[in-house]
Short mmCIF file of C-alpha atoms and ligand atoms in Angstrom, two decimals:
data_model
loop_
_atom_site.label_atom_id
_atom_site.label_comp_id
_atom_site.label_asym_id
_atom_site.label_seq_id
_atom_site.Cartn_x
_atom_site.Cartn_y
_atom_site.Cartn_z
CA MET A 27 -13.20 6.85 -32.64
CA PRO A 28 -11.75 3.59 -31.35
CA VAL A 29 -13.04 0.41 -32.99
CA GLU A 30 -15.62 -1.33 -30.78
CA ASN A 31 -14.58 -4.95 -30.33
CA GLY A 32 -16.83 -7.90 -29.55
CA LEU A 33 -16.66 -9.34 -26.04
CA SER A 34 -18.13 -12.79 -25.43
CA VAL A 35 -18.51 -15.34 -22.66
CA ASP A 36 -19.17 -19.02 -23.42
CA VAL A 37 -21.49 -19.97 -20.56
CA GLU A 38 -20.95 -23.60 -19.56
CA GLU A 39 -20.08 -25.61 -16.46
CA TRP A 40 -16.49 -26.48 -15.47
CA PHE A 41 -17.23 -30.09 -16.45
CA GLN A 42 -18.65 -29.33 -19.90
CA VAL A 43 -15.43 -28.40 -21.66
CA GLY A 44 -14.20 -30.33 -24.70
CA ALA A 45 -10.94 -31.24 -22.94
CA PHE A 46 -12.80 -33.37 -20.35
CA GLU A 47 -15.32 -35.06 -22.63
CA ARG A 48 -13.45 -38.38 -22.61
CA VAL A 49 -13.22 -38.58 -18.82
CA ILE A 50 -16.56 -37.10 -17.71
CA ASP A 51 -19.67 -38.87 -18.95
CA LYS A 52 -22.61 -36.64 -19.94
CA ALA A 53 -24.84 -38.96 -17.91
CA ASP A 54 -22.96 -37.83 -14.77
CA TRP A 55 -23.41 -34.10 -15.39
CA PRO A 56 -26.55 -33.72 -13.24
CA ARG A 57 -24.67 -35.18 -10.24
CA LEU A 58 -21.68 -32.83 -10.47
CA GLN A 59 -21.41 -29.63 -8.51
CA SER A 60 -22.96 -26.73 -10.42
CA ARG A 61 -20.83 -23.59 -10.33
CA VAL A 62 -22.00 -21.82 -13.48
CA GLU A 63 -24.49 -19.54 -11.74
CA ALA A 64 -21.95 -18.27 -9.20
CA ASN A 65 -19.15 -17.96 -11.76
CA THR A 66 -21.28 -16.17 -14.35
CA GLY A 67 -22.56 -13.94 -11.55
CA ALA A 68 -18.95 -12.96 -10.83
CA VAL A 69 -18.45 -12.21 -14.54
CA LEU A 70 -21.58 -10.00 -14.48
CA ASP A 71 -20.20 -8.15 -11.45
CA LEU A 72 -16.88 -7.63 -13.21
CA PHE A 73 -18.63 -6.28 -16.32
CA ALA A 74 -20.82 -3.96 -14.22
CA GLU A 75 -17.73 -2.64 -12.47
CA THR A 76 -15.87 -2.02 -15.73
CA GLY A 77 -18.96 -0.77 -17.60
CA VAL A 78 -18.72 -3.16 -20.55
CA LYS A 79 -21.52 -4.98 -22.37
CA ALA A 80 -21.01 -8.41 -23.87
CA THR A 81 -22.65 -11.45 -25.47
CA PHE A 82 -23.20 -14.58 -23.40
CA PHE A 83 -23.20 -17.67 -25.68
CA THR A 84 -25.06 -19.99 -23.34
CA LEU A 85 -25.76 -23.72 -23.42
CA GLY A 86 -29.43 -24.70 -23.58
CA TRP A 87 -28.56 -27.15 -20.79
CA VAL A 88 -27.67 -24.18 -18.55
CA ALA A 89 -30.74 -22.15 -19.57
CA GLU A 90 -33.04 -25.08 -18.75
CA ARG A 91 -31.56 -25.34 -15.23
CA CYS A 92 -30.71 -21.71 -14.40
CA PRO A 93 -33.40 -19.46 -15.94
CA VAL A 94 -32.83 -16.83 -13.24
CA LEU A 95 -29.22 -16.46 -14.40
CA ILE A 96 -30.39 -15.89 -17.99
CA ARG A 97 -32.77 -13.16 -16.82
CA ARG A 98 -29.95 -11.53 -14.85
CA ILE A 99 -27.75 -11.43 -17.97
CA VAL A 100 -30.49 -9.73 -20.00
CA ALA A 101 -31.45 -7.32 -17.21
CA ALA A 102 -27.83 -6.10 -17.09
CA GLY A 103 -28.02 -5.12 -20.77
CA HIS A 104 -26.06 -8.01 -22.27
CA GLU A 105 -26.98 -10.22 -25.24
CA VAL A 106 -27.98 -13.86 -24.74
CA ALA A 107 -27.04 -16.07 -27.69
CA SER A 108 -26.79 -19.82 -28.32
CA HIS A 109 -23.90 -22.22 -27.63
CA GLY A 110 -25.98 -25.31 -28.52
CA VAL A 111 -27.68 -27.65 -26.06
CA ASP A 112 -24.93 -29.67 -24.39
CA HIS A 113 -21.63 -28.79 -26.05
CA GLN A 114 -21.72 -31.41 -28.76
CA ARG A 115 -19.34 -30.43 -31.55
CA VAL A 116 -21.06 -29.53 -34.81
CA PHE A 117 -18.92 -31.79 -37.00
CA THR A 118 -19.98 -34.82 -34.94
CA MET A 119 -23.65 -34.23 -35.83
CA THR A 120 -25.66 -34.73 -39.02
CA PRO A 121 -27.34 -31.61 -40.44
CA ASP A 122 -30.68 -32.81 -39.01
CA GLN A 123 -29.20 -33.43 -35.55
CA PHE A 124 -27.64 -29.96 -35.70
CA ARG A 125 -31.03 -28.42 -36.54
CA ILE A 126 -32.66 -30.19 -33.58
CA ASP A 127 -29.84 -29.05 -31.29
CA LEU A 128 -30.25 -25.43 -32.47
CA ARG A 129 -34.02 -25.48 -31.93
CA ARG A 130 -33.91 -26.98 -28.45
CA ALA A 131 -31.19 -24.57 -27.29
CA ARG A 132 -32.98 -21.57 -28.73
CA ALA A 133 -36.32 -22.52 -27.14
CA ALA A 134 -34.66 -22.78 -23.71
CA LEU A 135 -32.76 -19.52 -24.14
CA GLU A 136 -35.71 -17.55 -25.48
CA ASP A 137 -38.07 -18.91 -22.81
CA ALA A 138 -35.66 -17.94 -20.05
CA SER A 139 -34.53 -14.60 -21.48
CA GLY A 140 -37.71 -13.28 -23.06
CA THR A 141 -35.51 -12.02 -25.92
CA ARG A 142 -34.93 -13.26 -29.45
CA VAL A 143 -31.75 -15.26 -30.03
CA ILE A 144 -30.02 -14.29 -33.29
CA GLY A 145 -26.43 -15.41 -32.67
CA TYR A 146 -24.70 -18.78 -32.37
CA ARG A 147 -21.28 -20.03 -31.33
CA ALA A 148 -20.36 -23.62 -32.05
CA PRO A 149 -18.93 -25.60 -29.11
CA SER A 150 -15.12 -25.71 -29.42
CA PHE A 151 -15.33 -23.65 -32.67
CA SER A 152 -16.47 -26.82 -34.39
CA ILE A 153 -17.67 -25.29 -37.66
CA ASP A 154 -14.82 -26.16 -39.96
CA ALA A 155 -14.13 -28.09 -43.15
CA ARG A 156 -15.80 -31.16 -41.58
CA ALA A 157 -19.19 -29.39 -41.35
CA PRO A 158 -19.53 -27.47 -44.65
CA TRP A 159 -23.36 -27.56 -44.31
CA ALA A 160 -23.49 -25.85 -40.90
CA HIS A 161 -23.85 -22.23 -42.05
CA GLN A 162 -26.69 -23.25 -44.38
CA VAL A 163 -28.61 -24.77 -41.46
CA LEU A 164 -27.99 -21.66 -39.32
CA ALA A 165 -29.35 -19.43 -42.11
CA GLU A 166 -32.42 -21.65 -42.55
CA GLU A 167 -33.04 -21.47 -38.79
CA GLY A 168 -33.07 -17.67 -38.96
CA TYR A 169 -29.77 -16.81 -37.29
CA ALA A 170 -28.29 -13.42 -38.18
CA TYR A 171 -24.73 -14.27 -37.24
CA SER A 172 -22.40 -17.03 -36.17
CA SER A 173 -19.09 -16.72 -34.33
CA SER A 174 -18.02 -20.33 -34.67
CA VAL A 175 -14.83 -20.38 -36.70
CA ALA A 176 -11.27 -20.24 -35.38
CA PRO A 177 -8.91 -19.56 -38.32
CA VAL A 178 -6.06 -21.29 -36.54
CA ARG A 179 -4.36 -24.67 -36.28
CA HIS A 180 -4.95 -26.15 -32.81
CA ASP A 181 -4.99 -29.74 -31.56
CA HIS A 182 -8.69 -29.55 -30.53
CA TYR A 183 -10.14 -27.18 -33.12
CA GLY A 184 -9.49 -24.78 -35.95
CA TRP A 185 -10.05 -24.08 -39.63
CA PRO A 186 -6.74 -22.50 -40.62
CA GLU A 187 -7.87 -21.72 -44.19
CA ALA A 188 -10.94 -19.72 -43.09
CA PRO A 189 -11.01 -15.92 -43.49
CA ARG A 190 -9.63 -14.00 -40.54
CA PHE A 191 -12.37 -11.35 -40.50
CA ALA A 192 -16.16 -11.21 -40.91
CA PHE A 193 -17.48 -12.89 -44.05
CA ARG A 194 -20.70 -14.11 -45.65
CA PRO A 195 -20.35 -17.88 -45.89
CA LEU A 196 -23.40 -18.27 -48.18
CA ALA A 197 -24.10 -16.58 -51.52
CA ASP A 198 -27.86 -16.48 -51.01
CA ALA A 199 -28.23 -15.54 -47.32
CA ASP A 200 -27.38 -12.55 -45.12
CA LEU A 201 -25.88 -14.71 -42.35
CA ILE A 202 -22.47 -13.45 -41.38
CA GLU A 203 -19.66 -15.35 -39.72
CA LEU A 204 -17.44 -13.50 -37.24
CA PRO A 205 -14.34 -15.65 -36.72
CA VAL A 206 -12.69 -15.43 -33.33
CA THR A 207 -9.65 -13.16 -33.45
CA VAL A 208 -6.28 -14.58 -34.23
CA ALA A 209 -3.03 -12.63 -34.25
CA ARG A 210 -0.88 -12.81 -37.34
CA ILE A 211 2.83 -13.31 -36.93
CA GLY A 212 4.44 -13.71 -40.33
CA ASN A 213 2.32 -16.41 -41.99
CA ARG A 214 1.23 -17.94 -38.70
CA HIS A 215 -2.08 -17.42 -36.91
CA LEU A 216 -2.09 -17.43 -33.14
CA ALA A 217 -5.20 -17.78 -30.94
CA THR A 218 -5.85 -14.86 -28.58
CA GLY A 219 -8.86 -15.70 -26.39
CA GLY A 220 -9.85 -18.39 -23.89
CA GLY A 221 -6.95 -20.43 -22.54
CA PHE A 222 -4.41 -18.51 -24.58
CA PHE A 223 -5.37 -15.25 -22.84
CA ARG A 224 -5.28 -16.92 -19.43
CA LEU A 225 -1.94 -18.70 -19.92
CA PHE A 226 0.11 -16.03 -21.69
CA PRO A 227 0.90 -12.41 -20.76
CA SER A 228 -1.93 -9.91 -21.44
CA ALA A 229 0.49 -7.92 -23.57
CA LEU A 230 0.14 -10.53 -26.34
CA THR A 231 -3.64 -10.25 -26.49
CA ASN A 232 -3.46 -6.45 -26.20
CA TRP A 233 -1.06 -6.43 -29.12
CA ALA A 234 -3.34 -8.71 -31.17
CA VAL A 235 -6.40 -6.50 -30.55
CA ARG A 236 -4.41 -3.42 -31.58
CA GLN A 237 -3.12 -5.21 -34.68
CA VAL A 238 -6.72 -5.96 -35.75
CA ASN A 239 -8.02 -2.48 -34.81
CA ALA A 240 -5.20 -0.87 -36.82
CA LEU A 241 -6.78 -2.56 -39.87
CA ASP A 242 -10.09 -0.91 -38.81
CA ARG A 243 -11.56 -4.32 -37.93
CA PRO A 244 -13.13 -5.37 -34.62
CA ALA A 245 -11.53 -8.09 -32.54
CA ILE A 246 -13.73 -10.95 -31.28
CA PHE A 247 -12.65 -12.12 -27.83
CA TYR A 248 -14.02 -14.90 -25.61
CA PHE A 249 -13.52 -16.59 -22.26
CA HIS A 250 -15.43 -18.98 -19.94
CA PRO A 251 -16.95 -18.41 -16.48
CA TRP A 252 -14.96 -21.39 -15.08
CA GLU A 253 -11.75 -19.57 -16.02
CA ILE A 254 -12.22 -17.13 -13.13
CA ASP A 255 -12.94 -19.91 -10.60
CA PRO A 256 -9.81 -21.17 -8.79
CA GLY A 257 -12.03 -23.18 -6.40
CA GLN A 258 -13.54 -25.54 -9.01
CA PRO A 259 -13.24 -29.30 -8.38
CA ARG A 260 -10.19 -30.95 -9.95
CA VAL A 261 -10.66 -33.75 -12.49
CA ALA A 262 -7.98 -36.24 -11.48
CA ARG A 263 -8.42 -38.60 -14.46
CA ALA A 264 -7.97 -35.96 -17.15
CA PRO A 265 -4.88 -36.10 -19.40
CA ILE A 266 -1.97 -34.12 -17.98
CA LYS A 267 -1.96 -31.69 -20.93
CA SER A 268 -5.66 -30.92 -20.42
CA LYS A 269 -5.13 -30.41 -16.70
CA LEU A 270 -2.20 -28.07 -17.28
CA ARG A 271 -4.28 -26.00 -19.67
CA HIS A 272 -7.48 -26.02 -17.64
CA TYR A 273 -6.10 -25.20 -14.18
CA SER A 274 -3.25 -22.79 -14.89
CA ARG A 275 -3.53 -19.17 -13.80
CA LEU A 276 -7.23 -19.26 -12.88
CA GLY A 277 -6.51 -16.87 -10.01
CA ALA A 278 -4.95 -14.26 -12.31
CA MET A 279 -7.84 -14.20 -14.76
CA SER A 280 -10.12 -11.58 -13.11
CA GLY A 281 -7.34 -9.03 -12.91
CA LYS A 282 -6.34 -9.65 -16.51
CA LEU A 283 -9.95 -9.25 -17.67
CA ARG A 284 -10.31 -5.94 -15.79
CA GLN A 285 -7.19 -4.69 -17.50
CA LEU A 286 -8.35 -5.89 -20.93
CA ALA A 287 -11.74 -4.21 -20.40
CA ALA A 288 -10.06 -0.92 -19.54
CA VAL A 289 -7.58 -0.82 -22.43
CA HIS A 290 -9.90 -1.44 -25.43
CA ALA A 291 -13.48 -0.55 -26.43
CA TRP A 292 -15.87 -3.54 -26.08
CA GLY A 293 -19.49 -4.29 -26.86
CA ARG A 294 -22.01 -7.00 -27.68
CA ILE A 295 -21.44 -9.28 -30.65
CA ASP A 296 -24.85 -8.46 -32.21
CA GLY A 297 -23.71 -4.82 -32.52
CA VAL A 298 -20.42 -5.86 -34.10
CA ALA A 299 -22.30 -8.18 -36.47
CA MET A 300 -24.61 -5.36 -37.62
CA ARG A 301 -21.70 -3.03 -38.35
CA GLU A 302 -19.74 -5.73 -40.16
CA ALA A 303 -22.84 -6.72 -42.17
CA ALA A 304 -23.25 -3.07 -43.30
CA ARG A 305 -19.60 -2.96 -44.34
CA LEU A 306 -19.85 -6.23 -46.33
CA ARG A 307 -22.93 -5.11 -48.22
ZN1 LIG B 17 -17.91 -23.96 -25.02
#
């Protein structure tokens, strides 16, 4: 039996990414062109065509504005989980602010979906050494799993010392953390999802998934709806490095995702979390 890997989509607008937070004011968000419904719809079509199920880590901000989209995700058999309210990084909040953010996002997602939300992904993988209290708050708020850690060194995120595979971050709670998959080359960890997948040849990500599956562990992969949208507005004031990363190879993404879906076994993150929890017991 092939190992079933976790497939996830971080549902946010093209203007809500960490790379643009210094040039796009949150106060301007409501005036910008919304493309998340159309882009996520295209992702749902792609998943229906390839027959895969996935988890959609969705902003409360999106759920409050696009409840029909949330219902569509659930009706297609996917999991709706939380990505916080408005993409504020966890390590920039106090524990109390984080708790309020979790509650507001969950209320919006559960109202729109009619399902219980048990999973969380921190914006920009922002649970790291700067937020050592975050898992405790998640456990107290009743989450079953988190997929919020990137065990990698990156200029915007990362907790290189974190475990590479599923772990229980707390001694007295069942909460499990499913770090996003990194490939190991010698002693180095290399990201495999999101922009990395879009910018580099698929062969690298395929190799990383196989490397993890050969150890009998599931890979955790993610991408964003805006990554399949070559027609999104361009942010002229963004730093050149951010623009290069954000706009490169958007047109190639759908084809690469179809290929990735066909080559490996994929499923929802809640399923992966349950199997990993049983293994860790
Ligand atoms: Zn995000």
